[in-house]
Amino acid sequence: EDKVVQSPLSLVVHEGDTVTLNCSYEVTNFRSLLWYKQEKKAPTFLFMLTSSGIEKKSGRLSSILDKKELFSILNITATQTGDSAIYLCAVDPVRGAQKLVFGQGTRLTINP
Amino acid sequence: ETGVTQSPTHLIKTRGQQVTLRCSSQSGHNTVSWYQQALGQGPQFIFQYYREEENGRGNFPPRFSGLQFPNYSSELNVNALELDDSALYLCASTSSGGTDTQYFGPGTRLTVL
């Protein structure tokens, strides 16, 4: 059975800190790994990773994939209170279909 | 804003009833997926529709069914509601049969009493 595990499940830090969120996966087939941010309801897309070792960046957020060790990390530098959210990692195990398998999510709280 | 809308926002039903949730996809998106997100959990894939045909199903019983219409709107129907069906139901749309990134709607919060 395809499985995605995120850690930690919950994290509380102070504004300005740097955080690293982890995602490991076991899937029969692998097409891509995606990160989403969920603040209230709709998960919003952050990154899609398909190749190992290539860092994707967007402002203070960055992510990298290791297909050999089957994990990904999401880094957030100089955190702000607006970064408080649930961060979801998902794997797309079926080519051309995007039937995503999600992890449980990491609840990140940034205190001022 | 993702261009994906869902209705209603909230819904309260009692056990045994039936419910229909609706999703309006982003223009040009011919693929819609439905997910169930229980409290404190990540979303779980229910099923996907591509060009009005079911294109894959997760581990959900047949009382969960769906429809996709020519205008790319879709419905999720749940019969014989159970307490465990209480969750946030998300739809996500994409183009090209699902090869592009999915964009999620705001969800419908269903409470079964």
PDB file of C-alpha atoms in Angstrom:
ATOM      1  CA  GLU A   1       0.000   0.000   0.000  1.00  0.00           C
ATOM      2  CA  ASP A   2       1.282   3.453  -0.942  1.00  0.00           C
ATOM      3  CA  LYS A   3       2.262   5.463   2.116  1.00  0.00           C
ATOM      4  CA  VAL A   4       3.453   8.995   2.890  1.00  0.00           C
ATOM      5  CA  VAL A   5       4.722   9.912   6.363  1.00  0.00           C
ATOM      6  CA  GLN A   6       5.397  13.449   7.521  1.00  0.00           C
ATOM      7  CA  SER A   7       7.336  14.611  10.534  1.00  0.00           C
ATOM      8  CA  PRO A   8       7.044  16.290  12.847  1.00  0.00           C
ATOM      9  CA  LEU A   9       3.257  16.281  13.140  1.00  0.00           C
ATOM     10  CA  SER A  10       3.347  19.569  14.985  1.00  0.00           C
ATOM     11  CA  LEU A  11       5.954  22.304  15.341  1.00  0.00           C
ATOM     12  CA  VAL A  12       5.923  25.601  17.247  1.00  0.00           C
ATOM     13  CA  VAL A  13       8.680  28.149  16.632  1.00  0.00           C
ATOM     14  CA  HIS A  14       9.305  31.854  16.994  1.00  0.00           C
ATOM     15  CA  GLU A  15       9.109  34.360  14.193  1.00  0.00           C
ATOM     16  CA  GLY A  16      12.432  34.547  12.368  1.00  0.00           C
ATOM     17  CA  ASP A  17      13.386  30.921  12.991  1.00  0.00           C
ATOM     18  CA  THR A  18      14.167  28.491  10.182  1.00  0.00           C
ATOM     19  CA  VAL A  19      12.164  25.257   9.993  1.00  0.00           C
ATOM     20  CA  THR A  20      12.601  21.992   8.140  1.00  0.00           C
ATOM     21  CA  LEU A  21       9.629  19.741   7.464  1.00  0.00           C
ATOM     22  CA  ASN A  22      10.149  16.132   6.461  1.00  0.00           C
ATOM     23  CA  CYS A  23       8.293  13.798   4.155  1.00  0.00           C
ATOM     24  CA  SER A  24       9.131  10.152   3.454  1.00  0.00           C
ATOM     25  CA  TYR A  25       7.256   7.897   1.098  1.00  0.00           C
ATOM     26  CA  GLU A  26       6.795   4.322  -0.051  1.00  0.00           C
ATOM     27  CA  VAL A  27       4.972   3.937  -3.347  1.00  0.00           C
ATOM     28  CA  THR A  28       4.866   1.244  -5.988  1.00  0.00           C
ATOM     29  CA  ASN A  29       5.354   3.766  -8.763  1.00  0.00           C
ATOM     30  CA  PHE A  30       6.546   7.346  -8.450  1.00  0.00           C
ATOM     31  CA  ARG A  31       5.788  10.238 -10.739  1.00  0.00           C
ATOM     32  CA  SER A  32       6.137  13.329  -8.552  1.00  0.00           C
ATOM     33  CA  LEU A  33       6.030  14.674  -5.010  1.00  0.00           C
ATOM     34  CA  LEU A  34       4.026  17.768  -4.191  1.00  0.00           C
ATOM     35  CA  TRP A  35       3.914  20.170  -1.268  1.00  0.00           C
ATOM     36  CA  TYR A  36       0.765  22.087  -0.353  1.00  0.00           C
ATOM     37  CA  LYS A  37      -0.004  24.714   2.297  1.00  0.00           C
ATOM     38  CA  GLN A  38      -3.404  24.503   3.972  1.00  0.00           C
ATOM     39  CA  GLU A  39      -4.426  27.526   6.034  1.00  0.00           C
ATOM     40  CA  LYS A  40      -8.174  27.260   6.363  1.00  0.00           C
ATOM     41  CA  LYS A  41      -9.630  24.891   3.835  1.00  0.00           C
ATOM     42  CA  ALA A  42      -8.227  24.757   0.310  1.00  0.00           C
ATOM     43  CA  PRO A  43      -4.686  23.358   0.060  1.00  0.00           C
ATOM     44  CA  THR A  44      -2.640  25.757  -2.057  1.00  0.00           C
ATOM     45  CA  PHE A  45       0.118  24.427  -4.283  1.00  0.00           C
ATOM     46  CA  LEU A  46       3.725  25.150  -3.327  1.00  0.00           C
ATOM     47  CA  PHE A  47       6.061  22.837  -5.239  1.00  0.00           C
ATOM     48  CA  MET A  48       6.138  19.824  -7.520  1.00  0.00           C
ATOM     49  CA  LEU A  49       9.350  17.766  -7.464  1.00  0.00           C
ATOM     50  CA  THR A  50      10.188  15.078  -9.955  1.00  0.00           C
ATOM     51  CA  SER A  51      13.983  14.895 -10.023  1.00  0.00           C
ATOM     52  CA  SER A  52      16.425  14.141  -7.236  1.00  0.00           C
ATOM     53  CA  GLY A  53      18.794  16.793  -5.986  1.00  0.00           C
ATOM     54  CA  ILE A  54      17.258  19.768  -7.755  1.00  0.00           C
ATOM     55  CA  GLU A  55      16.170  22.413  -5.271  1.00  0.00           C
ATOM     56  CA  LYS A  56      13.027  24.350  -5.981  1.00  0.00           C
ATOM     57  CA  LYS A  57      12.733  27.809  -4.429  1.00  0.00           C
ATOM     58  CA  SER A  58       9.999  30.344  -3.998  1.00  0.00           C
ATOM     59  CA  GLY A  59      10.929  33.276  -1.807  1.00  0.00           C
ATOM     60  CA  ARG A  60      11.721  31.984   1.680  1.00  0.00           C
ATOM     61  CA  LEU A  61      10.508  28.468   0.861  1.00  0.00           C
ATOM     62  CA  SER A  62      12.580  25.774  -0.742  1.00  0.00           C
ATOM     63  CA  SER A  63      12.268  22.046  -1.250  1.00  0.00           C
ATOM     64  CA  ILE A  64      14.376  19.162  -2.446  1.00  0.00           C
ATOM     65  CA  LEU A  65      13.739  15.526  -3.290  1.00  0.00           C
ATOM     66  CA  ASP A  66      15.908  12.453  -2.714  1.00  0.00           C
ATOM     67  CA  LYS A  67      14.537   9.596  -4.830  1.00  0.00           C
ATOM     68  CA  LYS A  68      17.172   7.151  -3.610  1.00  0.00           C
ATOM     69  CA  GLU A  69      16.316   7.609   0.075  1.00  0.00           C
ATOM     70  CA  LEU A  70      12.620   8.271  -0.711  1.00  0.00           C
ATOM     71  CA  PHE A  71      12.182  11.550   1.101  1.00  0.00           C
ATOM     72  CA  SER A  72      11.745  15.256   0.631  1.00  0.00           C
ATOM     73  CA  ILE A  73      12.236  18.278   2.854  1.00  0.00           C
ATOM     74  CA  LEU A  74      10.555  21.651   2.868  1.00  0.00           C
ATOM     75  CA  ASN A  75      12.569  24.527   4.325  1.00  0.00           C
ATOM     76  CA  ILE A  76      11.167  27.847   5.427  1.00  0.00           C
ATOM     77  CA  THR A  77      13.655  30.547   6.407  1.00  0.00           C
ATOM     78  CA  ALA A  78      12.968  33.740   8.389  1.00  0.00           C
ATOM     79  CA  THR A  79       9.519  32.460   9.320  1.00  0.00           C
ATOM     80  CA  GLN A  80       6.608  34.881   9.679  1.00  0.00           C
ATOM     81  CA  THR A  81       3.280  34.489  11.478  1.00  0.00           C
ATOM     82  CA  GLY A  82       1.625  34.153   8.069  1.00  0.00           C
ATOM     83  CA  ASP A  83       3.522  30.908   7.565  1.00  0.00           C
ATOM     84  CA  SER A  84       1.369  29.300  10.266  1.00  0.00           C
ATOM     85  CA  ALA A  85      -0.544  26.532   8.503  1.00  0.00           C
ATOM     86  CA  ILE A  86      -0.702  22.809   7.889  1.00  0.00           C
ATOM     87  CA  TYR A  87       1.865  21.702   5.339  1.00  0.00           C
ATOM     88  CA  LEU A  88       0.862  18.682   3.311  1.00  0.00           C
ATOM     89  CA  CYS A  89       3.149  16.400   1.350  1.00  0.00           C
ATOM     90  CA  ALA A  90       1.635  14.220  -1.384  1.00  0.00           C
ATOM     91  CA  VAL A  91       2.944  11.690  -3.854  1.00  0.00           C
ATOM     92  CA  ASP A  92       1.519  11.108  -7.313  1.00  0.00           C
ATOM     93  CA  PRO A  93       2.008   7.383  -7.837  1.00  0.00           C
ATOM     94  CA  VAL A  94       0.217   6.965 -11.147  1.00  0.00           C
ATOM     95  CA  ARG A  95       1.605   8.389 -14.333  1.00  0.00           C
ATOM     96  CA  GLY A  96      -0.697  10.914 -15.939  1.00  0.00           C
ATOM     97  CA  ALA A  97      -3.454  10.722 -13.369  1.00  0.00           C
ATOM     98  CA  GLN A  98      -2.552  12.685 -10.207  1.00  0.00           C
ATOM     99  CA  LYS A  99      -4.446  10.513  -7.759  1.00  0.00           C
ATOM    100  CA  LEU A 100      -2.532  11.914  -4.848  1.00  0.00           C
ATOM    101  CA  VAL A 101      -1.545  10.040  -1.708  1.00  0.00           C
ATOM    102  CA  PHE A 102      -1.185  12.525   1.133  1.00  0.00           C
ATOM    103  CA  GLY A 103       0.699  12.434   4.378  1.00  0.00           C
ATOM    104  CA  GLN A 104      -0.930  13.437   7.649  1.00  0.00           C
ATOM    105  CA  GLY A 105       0.436  16.940   7.459  1.00  0.00           C
ATOM    106  CA  THR A 106       2.662  19.044   9.716  1.00  0.00           C
ATOM    107  CA  ARG A 107       0.913  21.738  11.724  1.00  0.00           C
ATOM    108  CA  LEU A 108       3.322  24.689  11.903  1.00  0.00           C
ATOM    109  CA  THR A 109       2.688  27.503  14.364  1.00  0.00           C
ATOM    110  CA  ILE A 110       4.809  30.653  14.261  1.00  0.00           C
ATOM    111  CA  ASN A 111       4.669  32.735  17.425  1.00  0.00           C
ATOM    112  CA  PRO A 112       5.508  36.453  17.280  1.00  0.00           C
TER     113      PRO A 112
ATOM    114  CA  GLU B   1      -7.979  32.061  -5.813  1.00  0.00           C
ATOM    115  CA  THR B   2      -7.773  28.791  -7.725  1.00  0.00           C
ATOM    116  CA  GLY B   3     -10.927  29.210  -9.793  1.00  0.00           C
ATOM    117  CA  VAL B   4     -12.394  26.065  -8.241  1.00  0.00           C
ATOM    118  CA  THR B   5     -15.610  26.568  -6.281  1.00  0.00           C
ATOM    119  CA  GLN B   6     -17.594  24.183  -4.087  1.00  0.00           C
ATOM    120  CA  SER B   7     -21.061  24.259  -2.579  1.00  0.00           C
ATOM    121  CA  PRO B   8     -22.373  24.237  -0.002  1.00  0.00           C
ATOM    122  CA  THR B   9     -19.729  25.505   2.423  1.00  0.00           C
ATOM    123  CA  HIS B  10     -21.153  23.634   5.383  1.00  0.00           C
ATOM    124  CA  LEU B  11     -23.733  20.890   5.680  1.00  0.00           C
ATOM    125  CA  ILE B  12     -25.271  19.012   8.591  1.00  0.00           C
ATOM    126  CA  LYS B  13     -26.991  15.668   7.993  1.00  0.00           C
ATOM    127  CA  THR B  14     -28.167  12.779  10.115  1.00  0.00           C
ATOM    128  CA  ARG B  15     -27.074   9.175   9.873  1.00  0.00           C
ATOM    129  CA  GLY B  16     -28.726   7.281   7.024  1.00  0.00           C
ATOM    130  CA  GLN B  17     -29.442  10.348   4.917  1.00  0.00           C
ATOM    131  CA  GLN B  18     -28.052  11.065   1.460  1.00  0.00           C
ATOM    132  CA  VAL B  19     -25.987  14.110   0.449  1.00  0.00           C
ATOM    133  CA  THR B  20     -24.852  15.736  -2.809  1.00  0.00           C
ATOM    134  CA  LEU B  21     -21.816  18.010  -2.892  1.00  0.00           C
ATOM    135  CA  ARG B  22     -20.978  20.158  -5.900  1.00  0.00           C
ATOM    136  CA  CYS B  23     -17.798  21.390  -7.504  1.00  0.00           C
ATOM    137  CA  SER B  24     -17.243  23.831 -10.320  1.00  0.00           C
ATOM    138  CA  SER B  25     -13.874  23.342 -11.947  1.00  0.00           C
ATOM    139  CA  GLN B  26     -11.508  25.921 -13.351  1.00  0.00           C
ATOM    140  CA  SER B  27     -12.294  26.741 -16.962  1.00  0.00           C
ATOM    141  CA  GLY B  28     -10.723  24.246 -19.380  1.00  0.00           C
ATOM    142  CA  HIS B  29      -9.997  21.654 -16.703  1.00  0.00           C
ATOM    143  CA  ASN B  30     -11.329  18.299 -17.875  1.00  0.00           C
ATOM    144  CA  THR B  31     -10.274  16.264 -14.853  1.00  0.00           C
ATOM    145  CA  VAL B  32     -11.718  16.476 -11.361  1.00  0.00           C
ATOM    146  CA  SER B  33     -10.707  14.522  -8.270  1.00  0.00           C
ATOM    147  CA  TRP B  34     -12.508  14.283  -4.961  1.00  0.00           C
ATOM    148  CA  TYR B  35     -10.807  13.874  -1.592  1.00  0.00           C
ATOM    149  CA  GLN B  36     -12.046  13.305   1.950  1.00  0.00           C
ATOM    150  CA  GLN B  37     -10.115  14.982   4.774  1.00  0.00           C
ATOM    151  CA  ALA B  38     -11.015  13.851   8.272  1.00  0.00           C
ATOM    152  CA  LEU B  39     -10.038  16.096  11.174  1.00  0.00           C
ATOM    153  CA  GLY B  40      -6.305  15.989  11.816  1.00  0.00           C
ATOM    154  CA  GLN B  41      -5.597  13.861   8.747  1.00  0.00           C
ATOM    155  CA  GLY B  42      -4.367  14.448   5.237  1.00  0.00           C
ATOM    156  CA  PRO B  43      -6.813  14.253   2.321  1.00  0.00           C
ATOM    157  CA  GLN B  44      -7.699  10.765   1.052  1.00  0.00           C
ATOM    158  CA  PHE B  45      -8.409  10.151  -2.626  1.00  0.00           C
ATOM    159  CA  ILE B  46     -12.027   9.119  -3.289  1.00  0.00           C
ATOM    160  CA  PHE B  47     -12.198   9.047  -7.101  1.00  0.00           C
ATOM    161  CA  GLN B  48     -11.326  10.945 -10.252  1.00  0.00           C
ATOM    162  CA  TYR B  49     -13.390  11.831 -13.330  1.00  0.00           C
ATOM    163  CA  TYR B  50     -11.925  12.521 -16.743  1.00  0.00           C
ATOM    164  CA  ARG B  51     -14.180  13.540 -19.627  1.00  0.00           C
ATOM    165  CA  GLU B  52     -17.270  12.419 -17.691  1.00  0.00           C
ATOM    166  CA  GLU B  53     -15.951   8.900 -17.006  1.00  0.00           C
ATOM    167  CA  GLU B  54     -14.625   7.568 -13.697  1.00  0.00           C
ATOM    168  CA  ASN B  55     -10.848   7.331 -14.015  1.00  0.00           C
ATOM    169  CA  GLY B  56      -9.772   5.591 -10.847  1.00  0.00           C
ATOM    170  CA  ARG B  57     -11.131   5.102  -7.367  1.00  0.00           C
ATOM    171  CA  GLY B  58      -9.622   4.989  -3.900  1.00  0.00           C
ATOM    172  CA  ASN B  59     -10.584   2.713  -1.027  1.00  0.00           C
ATOM    173  CA  PHE B  60     -14.145   3.979  -0.607  1.00  0.00           C
ATOM    174  CA  PRO B  61     -17.377   1.924  -0.694  1.00  0.00           C
ATOM    175  CA  PRO B  62     -19.888   2.136  -3.574  1.00  0.00           C
ATOM    176  CA  ARG B  63     -22.187   4.411  -1.582  1.00  0.00           C
ATOM    177  CA  PHE B  64     -19.728   7.130  -2.599  1.00  0.00           C
ATOM    178  CA  SER B  65     -20.516   7.967  -6.221  1.00  0.00           C
ATOM    179  CA  GLY B  66     -19.890  10.822  -8.581  1.00  0.00           C
ATOM    180  CA  LEU B  67     -20.786  12.533 -11.787  1.00  0.00           C
ATOM    181  CA  GLN B  68     -18.979  14.924 -14.090  1.00  0.00           C
ATOM    182  CA  PHE B  69     -20.914  17.104 -16.525  1.00  0.00           C
ATOM    183  CA  PRO B  70     -19.962  18.448 -19.975  1.00  0.00           C
ATOM    184  CA  ASN B  71     -19.322  21.901 -18.490  1.00  0.00           C
ATOM    185  CA  TYR B  72     -16.724  20.247 -16.181  1.00  0.00           C
ATOM    186  CA  SER B  73     -18.789  20.750 -13.033  1.00  0.00           C
ATOM    187  CA  SER B  74     -19.125  17.650 -10.902  1.00  0.00           C
ATOM    188  CA  GLU B  75     -20.976  16.094  -8.011  1.00  0.00           C
ATOM    189  CA  LEU B  76     -20.091  13.789  -5.152  1.00  0.00           C
ATOM    190  CA  ASN B  77     -23.005  11.749  -3.807  1.00  0.00           C
ATOM    191  CA  VAL B  78     -22.906   9.835  -0.553  1.00  0.00           C
ATOM    192  CA  ASN B  79     -25.737   7.491   0.379  1.00  0.00           C
ATOM    193  CA  ALA B  80     -26.588   6.006   3.775  1.00  0.00           C
ATOM    194  CA  LEU B  81     -24.433   8.492   5.650  1.00  0.00           C
ATOM    195  CA  GLU B  82     -22.400   7.232   8.596  1.00  0.00           C
ATOM    196  CA  LEU B  83     -20.911   9.203  11.473  1.00  0.00           C
ATOM    197  CA  ASP B  84     -17.400   8.580  10.085  1.00  0.00           C
ATOM    198  CA  ASP B  85     -18.343  10.392   6.885  1.00  0.00           C
ATOM    199  CA  SER B  86     -18.013  13.649   8.818  1.00  0.00           C
ATOM    200  CA  ALA B  87     -15.102  15.400   7.122  1.00  0.00           C
ATOM    201  CA  LEU B  88     -13.991  18.171   4.793  1.00  0.00           C
ATOM    202  CA  TYR B  89     -14.641  17.155   1.182  1.00  0.00           C
ATOM    203  CA  LEU B  90     -12.285  18.719  -1.329  1.00  0.00           C
ATOM    204  CA  CYS B  91     -12.436  18.712  -5.083  1.00  0.00           C
ATOM    205  CA  ALA B  92      -9.432  19.416  -7.226  1.00  0.00           C
ATOM    206  CA  SER B  93      -9.331  20.133 -10.925  1.00  0.00           C
ATOM    207  CA  THR B  94      -6.622  19.911 -13.515  1.00  0.00           C
ATOM    208  CA  SER B  95      -6.237  19.741 -17.255  1.00  0.00           C
ATOM    209  CA  SER B  96      -4.713  17.158 -19.559  1.00  0.00           C
ATOM    210  CA  GLY B  97      -6.194  14.152 -17.857  1.00  0.00           C
ATOM    211  CA  GLY B  98      -4.433  14.933 -14.634  1.00  0.00           C
ATOM    212  CA  THR B  99      -0.870  15.416 -15.752  1.00  0.00           C
ATOM    213  CA  ASP B 100      -0.732  19.009 -14.585  1.00  0.00           C
ATOM    214  CA  THR B 101      -0.878  20.365 -11.063  1.00  0.00           C
ATOM    215  CA  GLN B 102      -4.183  19.995  -9.265  1.00  0.00           C
ATOM    216  CA  TYR B 103      -5.886  23.081  -7.872  1.00  0.00           C
ATOM    217  CA  PHE B 104      -8.165  22.612  -4.889  1.00  0.00           C
ATOM    218  CA  GLY B 105     -11.487  24.185  -4.067  1.00  0.00           C
ATOM    219  CA  PRO B 106     -12.285  25.515  -0.569  1.00  0.00           C
ATOM    220  CA  GLY B 107     -14.126  22.332   0.405  1.00  0.00           C
ATOM    221  CA  THR B 108     -17.458  21.419   1.942  1.00  0.00           C
ATOM    222  CA  ARG B 109     -17.521  20.658   5.648  1.00  0.00           C
ATOM    223  CA  LEU B 110     -19.971  17.785   6.212  1.00  0.00           C
ATOM    224  CA  THR B 111     -21.136  16.918   9.716  1.00  0.00           C
ATOM    225  CA  VAL B 112     -23.129  13.722  10.231  1.00  0.00           C
ATOM    226  CA  LEU B 113     -25.062  13.521  13.498  1.00  0.00           C
TER     227      LEU B 113
END
